[in-house]
PDB file of C-alpha atoms in Angstrom:
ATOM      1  CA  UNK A   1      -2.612 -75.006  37.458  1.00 97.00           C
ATOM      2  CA  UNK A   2      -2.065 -77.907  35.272  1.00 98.00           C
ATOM      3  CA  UNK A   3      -2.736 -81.651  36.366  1.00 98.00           C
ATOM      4  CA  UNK A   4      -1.198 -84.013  35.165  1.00 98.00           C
ATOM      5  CA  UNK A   5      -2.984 -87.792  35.177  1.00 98.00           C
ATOM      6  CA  UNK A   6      -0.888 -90.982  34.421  1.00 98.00           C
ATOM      7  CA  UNK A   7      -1.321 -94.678  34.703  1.00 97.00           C
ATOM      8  CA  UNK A   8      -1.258 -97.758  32.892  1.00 94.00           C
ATOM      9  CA  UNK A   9      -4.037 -98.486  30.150  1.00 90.00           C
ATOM     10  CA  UNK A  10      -7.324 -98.618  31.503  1.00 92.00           C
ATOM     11  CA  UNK A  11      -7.056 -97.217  34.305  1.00 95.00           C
ATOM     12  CA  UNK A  12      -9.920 -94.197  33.805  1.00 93.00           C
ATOM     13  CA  UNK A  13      -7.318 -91.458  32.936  1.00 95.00           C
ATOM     14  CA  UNK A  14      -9.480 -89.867  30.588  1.00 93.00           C
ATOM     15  CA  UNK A  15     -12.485 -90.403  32.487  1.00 93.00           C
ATOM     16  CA  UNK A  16     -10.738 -88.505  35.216  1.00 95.00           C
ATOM     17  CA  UNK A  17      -9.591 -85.708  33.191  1.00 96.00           C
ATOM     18  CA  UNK A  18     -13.739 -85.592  31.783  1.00 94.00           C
ATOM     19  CA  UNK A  19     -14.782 -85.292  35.029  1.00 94.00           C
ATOM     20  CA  UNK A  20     -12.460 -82.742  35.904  1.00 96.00           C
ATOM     21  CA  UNK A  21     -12.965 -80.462  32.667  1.00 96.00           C
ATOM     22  CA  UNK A  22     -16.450 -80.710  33.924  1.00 95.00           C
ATOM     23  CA  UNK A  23     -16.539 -79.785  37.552  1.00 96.00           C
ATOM     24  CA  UNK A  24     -13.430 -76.999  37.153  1.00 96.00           C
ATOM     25  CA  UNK A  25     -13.635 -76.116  33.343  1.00 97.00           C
ATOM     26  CA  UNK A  26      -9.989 -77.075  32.641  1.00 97.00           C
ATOM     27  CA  UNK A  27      -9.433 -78.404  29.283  1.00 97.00           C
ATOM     28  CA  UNK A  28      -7.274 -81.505  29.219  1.00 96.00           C
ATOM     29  CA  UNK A  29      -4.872 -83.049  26.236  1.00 97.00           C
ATOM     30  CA  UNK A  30      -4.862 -86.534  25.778  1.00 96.00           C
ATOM     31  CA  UNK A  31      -1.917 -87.908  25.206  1.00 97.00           C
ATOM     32  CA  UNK A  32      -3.653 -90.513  23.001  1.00 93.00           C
ATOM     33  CA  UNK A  33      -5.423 -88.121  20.879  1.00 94.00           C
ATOM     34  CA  UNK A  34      -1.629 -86.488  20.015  1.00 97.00           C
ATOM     35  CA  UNK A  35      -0.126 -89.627  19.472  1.00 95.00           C
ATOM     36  CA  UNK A  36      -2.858 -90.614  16.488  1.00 94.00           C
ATOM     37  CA  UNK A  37      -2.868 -86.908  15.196  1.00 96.00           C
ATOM     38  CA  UNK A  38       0.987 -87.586  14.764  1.00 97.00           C
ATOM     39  CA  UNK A  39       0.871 -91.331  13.504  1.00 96.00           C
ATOM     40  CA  UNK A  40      -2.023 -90.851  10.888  1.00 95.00           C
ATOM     41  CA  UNK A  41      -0.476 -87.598   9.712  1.00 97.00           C
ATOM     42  CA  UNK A  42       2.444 -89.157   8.783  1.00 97.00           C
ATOM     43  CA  UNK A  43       5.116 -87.198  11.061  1.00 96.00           C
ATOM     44  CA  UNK A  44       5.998 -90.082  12.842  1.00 96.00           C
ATOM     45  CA  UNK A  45       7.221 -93.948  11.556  1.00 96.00           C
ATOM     46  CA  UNK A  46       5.836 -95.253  15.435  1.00 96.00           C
ATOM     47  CA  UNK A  47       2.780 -97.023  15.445  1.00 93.00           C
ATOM     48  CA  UNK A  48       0.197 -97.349  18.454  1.00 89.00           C
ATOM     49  CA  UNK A  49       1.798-100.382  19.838  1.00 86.00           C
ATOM     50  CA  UNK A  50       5.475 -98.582  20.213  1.00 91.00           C
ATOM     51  CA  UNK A  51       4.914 -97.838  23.838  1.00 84.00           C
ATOM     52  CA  UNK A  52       8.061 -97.403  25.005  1.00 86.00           C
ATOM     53  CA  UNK A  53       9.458 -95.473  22.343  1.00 95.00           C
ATOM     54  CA  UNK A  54       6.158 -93.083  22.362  1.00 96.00           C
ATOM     55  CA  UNK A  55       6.749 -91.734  25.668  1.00 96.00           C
ATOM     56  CA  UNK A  56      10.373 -90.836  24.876  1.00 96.00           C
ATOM     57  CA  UNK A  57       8.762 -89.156  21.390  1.00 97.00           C
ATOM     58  CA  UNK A  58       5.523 -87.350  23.036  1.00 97.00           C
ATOM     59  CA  UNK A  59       6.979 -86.687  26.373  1.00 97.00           C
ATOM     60  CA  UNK A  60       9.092 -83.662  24.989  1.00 97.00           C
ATOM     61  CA  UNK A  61       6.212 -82.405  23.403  1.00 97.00           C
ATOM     62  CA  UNK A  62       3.642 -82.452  26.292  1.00 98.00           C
ATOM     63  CA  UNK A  63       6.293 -81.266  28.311  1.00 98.00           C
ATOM     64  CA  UNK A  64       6.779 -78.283  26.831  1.00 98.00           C
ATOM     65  CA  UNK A  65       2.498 -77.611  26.250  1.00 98.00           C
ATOM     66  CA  UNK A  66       2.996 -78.085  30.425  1.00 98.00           C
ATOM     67  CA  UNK A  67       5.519 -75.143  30.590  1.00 98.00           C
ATOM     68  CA  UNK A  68       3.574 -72.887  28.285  1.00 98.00           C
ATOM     69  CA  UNK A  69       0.425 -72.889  29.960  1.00 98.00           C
ATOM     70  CA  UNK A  70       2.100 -72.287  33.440  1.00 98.00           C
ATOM     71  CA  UNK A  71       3.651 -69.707  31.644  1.00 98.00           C
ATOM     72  CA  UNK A  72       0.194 -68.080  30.462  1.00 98.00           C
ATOM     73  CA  UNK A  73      -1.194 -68.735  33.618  1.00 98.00           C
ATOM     74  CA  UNK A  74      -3.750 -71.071  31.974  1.00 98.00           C
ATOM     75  CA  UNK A  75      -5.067 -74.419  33.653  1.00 98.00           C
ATOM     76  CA  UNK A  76      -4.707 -77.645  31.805  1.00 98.00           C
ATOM     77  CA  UNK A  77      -4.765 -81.407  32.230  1.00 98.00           C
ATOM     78  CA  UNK A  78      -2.956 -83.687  30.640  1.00 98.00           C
ATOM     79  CA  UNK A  79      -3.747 -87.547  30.571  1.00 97.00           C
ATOM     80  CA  UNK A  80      -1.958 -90.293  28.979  1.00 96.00           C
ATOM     81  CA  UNK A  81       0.237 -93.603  29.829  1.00 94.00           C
ATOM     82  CA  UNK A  82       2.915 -91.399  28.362  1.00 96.00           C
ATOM     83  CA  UNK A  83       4.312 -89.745  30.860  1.00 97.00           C
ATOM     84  CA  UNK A  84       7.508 -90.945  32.448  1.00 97.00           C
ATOM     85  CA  UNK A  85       7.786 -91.431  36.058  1.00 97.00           C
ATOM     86  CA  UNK A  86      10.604 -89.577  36.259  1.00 97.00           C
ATOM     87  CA  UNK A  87       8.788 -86.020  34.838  1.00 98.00           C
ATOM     88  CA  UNK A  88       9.508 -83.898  37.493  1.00 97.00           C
ATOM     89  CA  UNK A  89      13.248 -83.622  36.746  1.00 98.00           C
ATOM     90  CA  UNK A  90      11.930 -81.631  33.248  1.00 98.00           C
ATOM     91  CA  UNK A  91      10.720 -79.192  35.375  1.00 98.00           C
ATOM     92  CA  UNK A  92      12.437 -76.514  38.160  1.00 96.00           C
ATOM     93  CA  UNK A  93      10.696 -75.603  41.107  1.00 94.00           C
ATOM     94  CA  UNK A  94       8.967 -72.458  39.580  1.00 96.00           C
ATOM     95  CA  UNK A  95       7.198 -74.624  37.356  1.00 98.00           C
ATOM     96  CA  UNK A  96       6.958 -77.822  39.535  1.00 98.00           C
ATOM     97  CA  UNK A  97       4.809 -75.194  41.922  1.00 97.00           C
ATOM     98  CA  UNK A  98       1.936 -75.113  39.069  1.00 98.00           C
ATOM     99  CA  UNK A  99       1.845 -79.101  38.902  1.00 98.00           C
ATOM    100  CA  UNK A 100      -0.350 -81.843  40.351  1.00 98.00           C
ATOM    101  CA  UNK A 101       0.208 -85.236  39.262  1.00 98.00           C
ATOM    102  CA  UNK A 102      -1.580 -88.289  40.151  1.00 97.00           C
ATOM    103  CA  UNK A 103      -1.102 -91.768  38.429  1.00 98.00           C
ATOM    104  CA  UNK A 104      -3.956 -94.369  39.103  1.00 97.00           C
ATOM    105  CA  UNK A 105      -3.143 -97.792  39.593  1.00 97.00           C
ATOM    106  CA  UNK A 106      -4.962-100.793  39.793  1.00 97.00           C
ATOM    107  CA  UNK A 107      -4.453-103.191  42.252  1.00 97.00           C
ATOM    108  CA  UNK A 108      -3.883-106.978  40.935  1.00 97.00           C
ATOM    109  CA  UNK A 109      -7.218-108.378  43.549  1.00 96.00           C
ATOM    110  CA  UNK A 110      -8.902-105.393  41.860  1.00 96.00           C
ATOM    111  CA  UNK A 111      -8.241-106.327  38.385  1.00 96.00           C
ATOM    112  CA  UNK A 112      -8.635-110.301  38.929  1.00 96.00           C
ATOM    113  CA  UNK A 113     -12.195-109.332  40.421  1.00 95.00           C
ATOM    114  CA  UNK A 114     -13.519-106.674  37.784  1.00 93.00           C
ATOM    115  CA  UNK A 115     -11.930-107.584  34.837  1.00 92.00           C
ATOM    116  CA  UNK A 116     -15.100-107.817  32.832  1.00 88.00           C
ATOM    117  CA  UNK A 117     -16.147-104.232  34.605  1.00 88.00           C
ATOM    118  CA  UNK A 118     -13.024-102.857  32.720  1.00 87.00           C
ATOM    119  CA  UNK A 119     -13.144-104.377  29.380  1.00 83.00           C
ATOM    120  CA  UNK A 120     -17.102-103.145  29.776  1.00 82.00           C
ATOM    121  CA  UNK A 121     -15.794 -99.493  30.946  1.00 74.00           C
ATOM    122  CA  UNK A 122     -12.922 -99.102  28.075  1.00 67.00           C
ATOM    123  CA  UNK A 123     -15.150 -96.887  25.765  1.00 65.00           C
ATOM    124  CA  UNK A 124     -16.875 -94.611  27.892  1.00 62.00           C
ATOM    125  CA  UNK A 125     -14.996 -91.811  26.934  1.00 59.00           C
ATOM    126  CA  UNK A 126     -12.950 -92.574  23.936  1.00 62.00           C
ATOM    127  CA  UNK A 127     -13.485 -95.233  21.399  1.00 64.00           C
ATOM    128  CA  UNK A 128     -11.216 -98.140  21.402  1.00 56.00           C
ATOM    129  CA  UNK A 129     -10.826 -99.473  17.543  1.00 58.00           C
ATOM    130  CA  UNK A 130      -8.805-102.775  18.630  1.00 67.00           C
ATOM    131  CA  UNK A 131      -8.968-103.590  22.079  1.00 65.00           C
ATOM    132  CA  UNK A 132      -7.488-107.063  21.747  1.00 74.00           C
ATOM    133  CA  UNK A 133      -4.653-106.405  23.565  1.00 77.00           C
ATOM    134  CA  UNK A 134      -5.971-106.038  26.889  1.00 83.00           C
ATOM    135  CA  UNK A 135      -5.847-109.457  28.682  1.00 90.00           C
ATOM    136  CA  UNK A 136      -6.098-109.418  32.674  1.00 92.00           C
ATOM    137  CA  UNK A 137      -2.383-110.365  32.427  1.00 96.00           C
ATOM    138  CA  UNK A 138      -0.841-107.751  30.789  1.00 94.00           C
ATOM    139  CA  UNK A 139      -3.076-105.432  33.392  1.00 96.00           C
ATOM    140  CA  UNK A 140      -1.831-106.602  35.766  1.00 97.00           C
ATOM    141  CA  UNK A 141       1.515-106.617  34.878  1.00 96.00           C
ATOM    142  CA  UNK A 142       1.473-102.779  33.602  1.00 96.00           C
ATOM    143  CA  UNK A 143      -0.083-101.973  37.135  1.00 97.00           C
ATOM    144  CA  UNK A 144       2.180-103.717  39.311  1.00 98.00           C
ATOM    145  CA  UNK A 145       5.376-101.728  37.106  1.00 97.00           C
ATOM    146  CA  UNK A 146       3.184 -98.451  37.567  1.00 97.00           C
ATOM    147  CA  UNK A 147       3.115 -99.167  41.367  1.00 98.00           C
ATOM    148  CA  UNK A 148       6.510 -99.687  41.466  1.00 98.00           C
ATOM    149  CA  UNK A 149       7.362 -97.101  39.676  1.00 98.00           C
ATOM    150  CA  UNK A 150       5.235 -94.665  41.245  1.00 98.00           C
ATOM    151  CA  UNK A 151       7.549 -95.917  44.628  1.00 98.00           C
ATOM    152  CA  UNK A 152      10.708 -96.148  43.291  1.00 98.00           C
ATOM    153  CA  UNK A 153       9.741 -92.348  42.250  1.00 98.00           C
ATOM    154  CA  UNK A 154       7.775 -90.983  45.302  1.00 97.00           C
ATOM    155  CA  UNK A 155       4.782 -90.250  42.832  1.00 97.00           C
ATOM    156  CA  UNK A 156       1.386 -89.216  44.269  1.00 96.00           C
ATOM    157  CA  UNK A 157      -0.531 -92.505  43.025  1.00 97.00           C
ATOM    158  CA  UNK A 158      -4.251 -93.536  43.887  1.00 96.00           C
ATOM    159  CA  UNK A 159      -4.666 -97.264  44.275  1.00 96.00           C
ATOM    160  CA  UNK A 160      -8.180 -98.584  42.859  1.00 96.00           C
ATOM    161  CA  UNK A 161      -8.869-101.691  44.929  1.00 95.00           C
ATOM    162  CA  UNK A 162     -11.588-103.042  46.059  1.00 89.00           C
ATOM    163  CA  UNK A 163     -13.437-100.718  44.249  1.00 88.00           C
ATOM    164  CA  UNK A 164     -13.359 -97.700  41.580  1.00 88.00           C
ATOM    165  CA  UNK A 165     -13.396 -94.997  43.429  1.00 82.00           C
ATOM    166  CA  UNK A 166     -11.131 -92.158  42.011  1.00 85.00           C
ATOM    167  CA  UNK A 167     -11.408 -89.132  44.406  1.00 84.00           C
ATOM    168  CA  UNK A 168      -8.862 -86.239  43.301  1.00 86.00           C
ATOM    169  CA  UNK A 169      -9.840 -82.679  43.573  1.00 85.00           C
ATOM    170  CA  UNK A 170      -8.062 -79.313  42.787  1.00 85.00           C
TER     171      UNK A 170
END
């Protein structure tokens, strides 16, 4: 099986994915960690603040890690804001079979009320080097387009809001 976690930026994606490679042993790919890999190698001109065009340039690429474990029968998760809403056409149904996604999204009472909890909670998996772009506005702002988009999309989405509970088992 391979799940696949999405969500705006500081949501607990890779917190999620920790916890799952703990409780069910299923490695997980973070879309982050590919990202830098490619930008500090050089095989890639984007920087970390191209959002937009990153998904279009890592999507293929995760996409097709997706199909090859399903086709080795292997179990994977894969976690990142990188993953377009609209993933499932990628895939037919033989593959779609293999696939659990979730997207967490924070809701805006949520964010106005724990702000401080998530600036405090960025780094407890990964290291954030420059964190200065996360203001309460643009979180909110990212969630209420991930919410929408989750809609507009019929995506299986788990709302944090009054408080951060994330319960999502295999």
């Amino acid at each position: 099986m391979v799940v696949v976690i999405a969500g705006a930026s500081h949501t607990g994606k890779t917190q999620l994915a920790q916890r799952l490679l703990e409780k069910y042993g299923y490695p997980y790919l973070s879309l982050d960690h590919l990202k830098m890999g490619l930008i500090r190698s050089g095989q890639t001109r984007l920087t970390p603040s191209d959002d937009g065009e990153l998904t279009a340039y890592l999507w293929p690429i995760a996409r097709e890690i997706v199909k090859t474990a399903i086709e080795n029968r292997q179990n994977l998760i894969v976690e990142g804001c990188y993953i377009p809403y609209d993933w499932e056409k990628d895939f037919d149904g033989a593959y779609l079979s293999h696939i659990r996604y979730v997207c967490l999204v924070m809701s805006g009472d949520y964010i106005r009320h724990h702000f401080d909890s998530i600036r405090r909670y960025a780094n407890v998996i990964e290291t954030r080097l420059d964190d200065t772009g996360c203001t309460m506005e643009r979180l909110m702002a990212e969630n209420r387009e991930a919410l929408r988009q989750c809609r507009l999309h019929r995506q299986n989405y788990l709302l944090i809001d009054e408080s951060y509970t994330v319960n999502f088992e295999l």
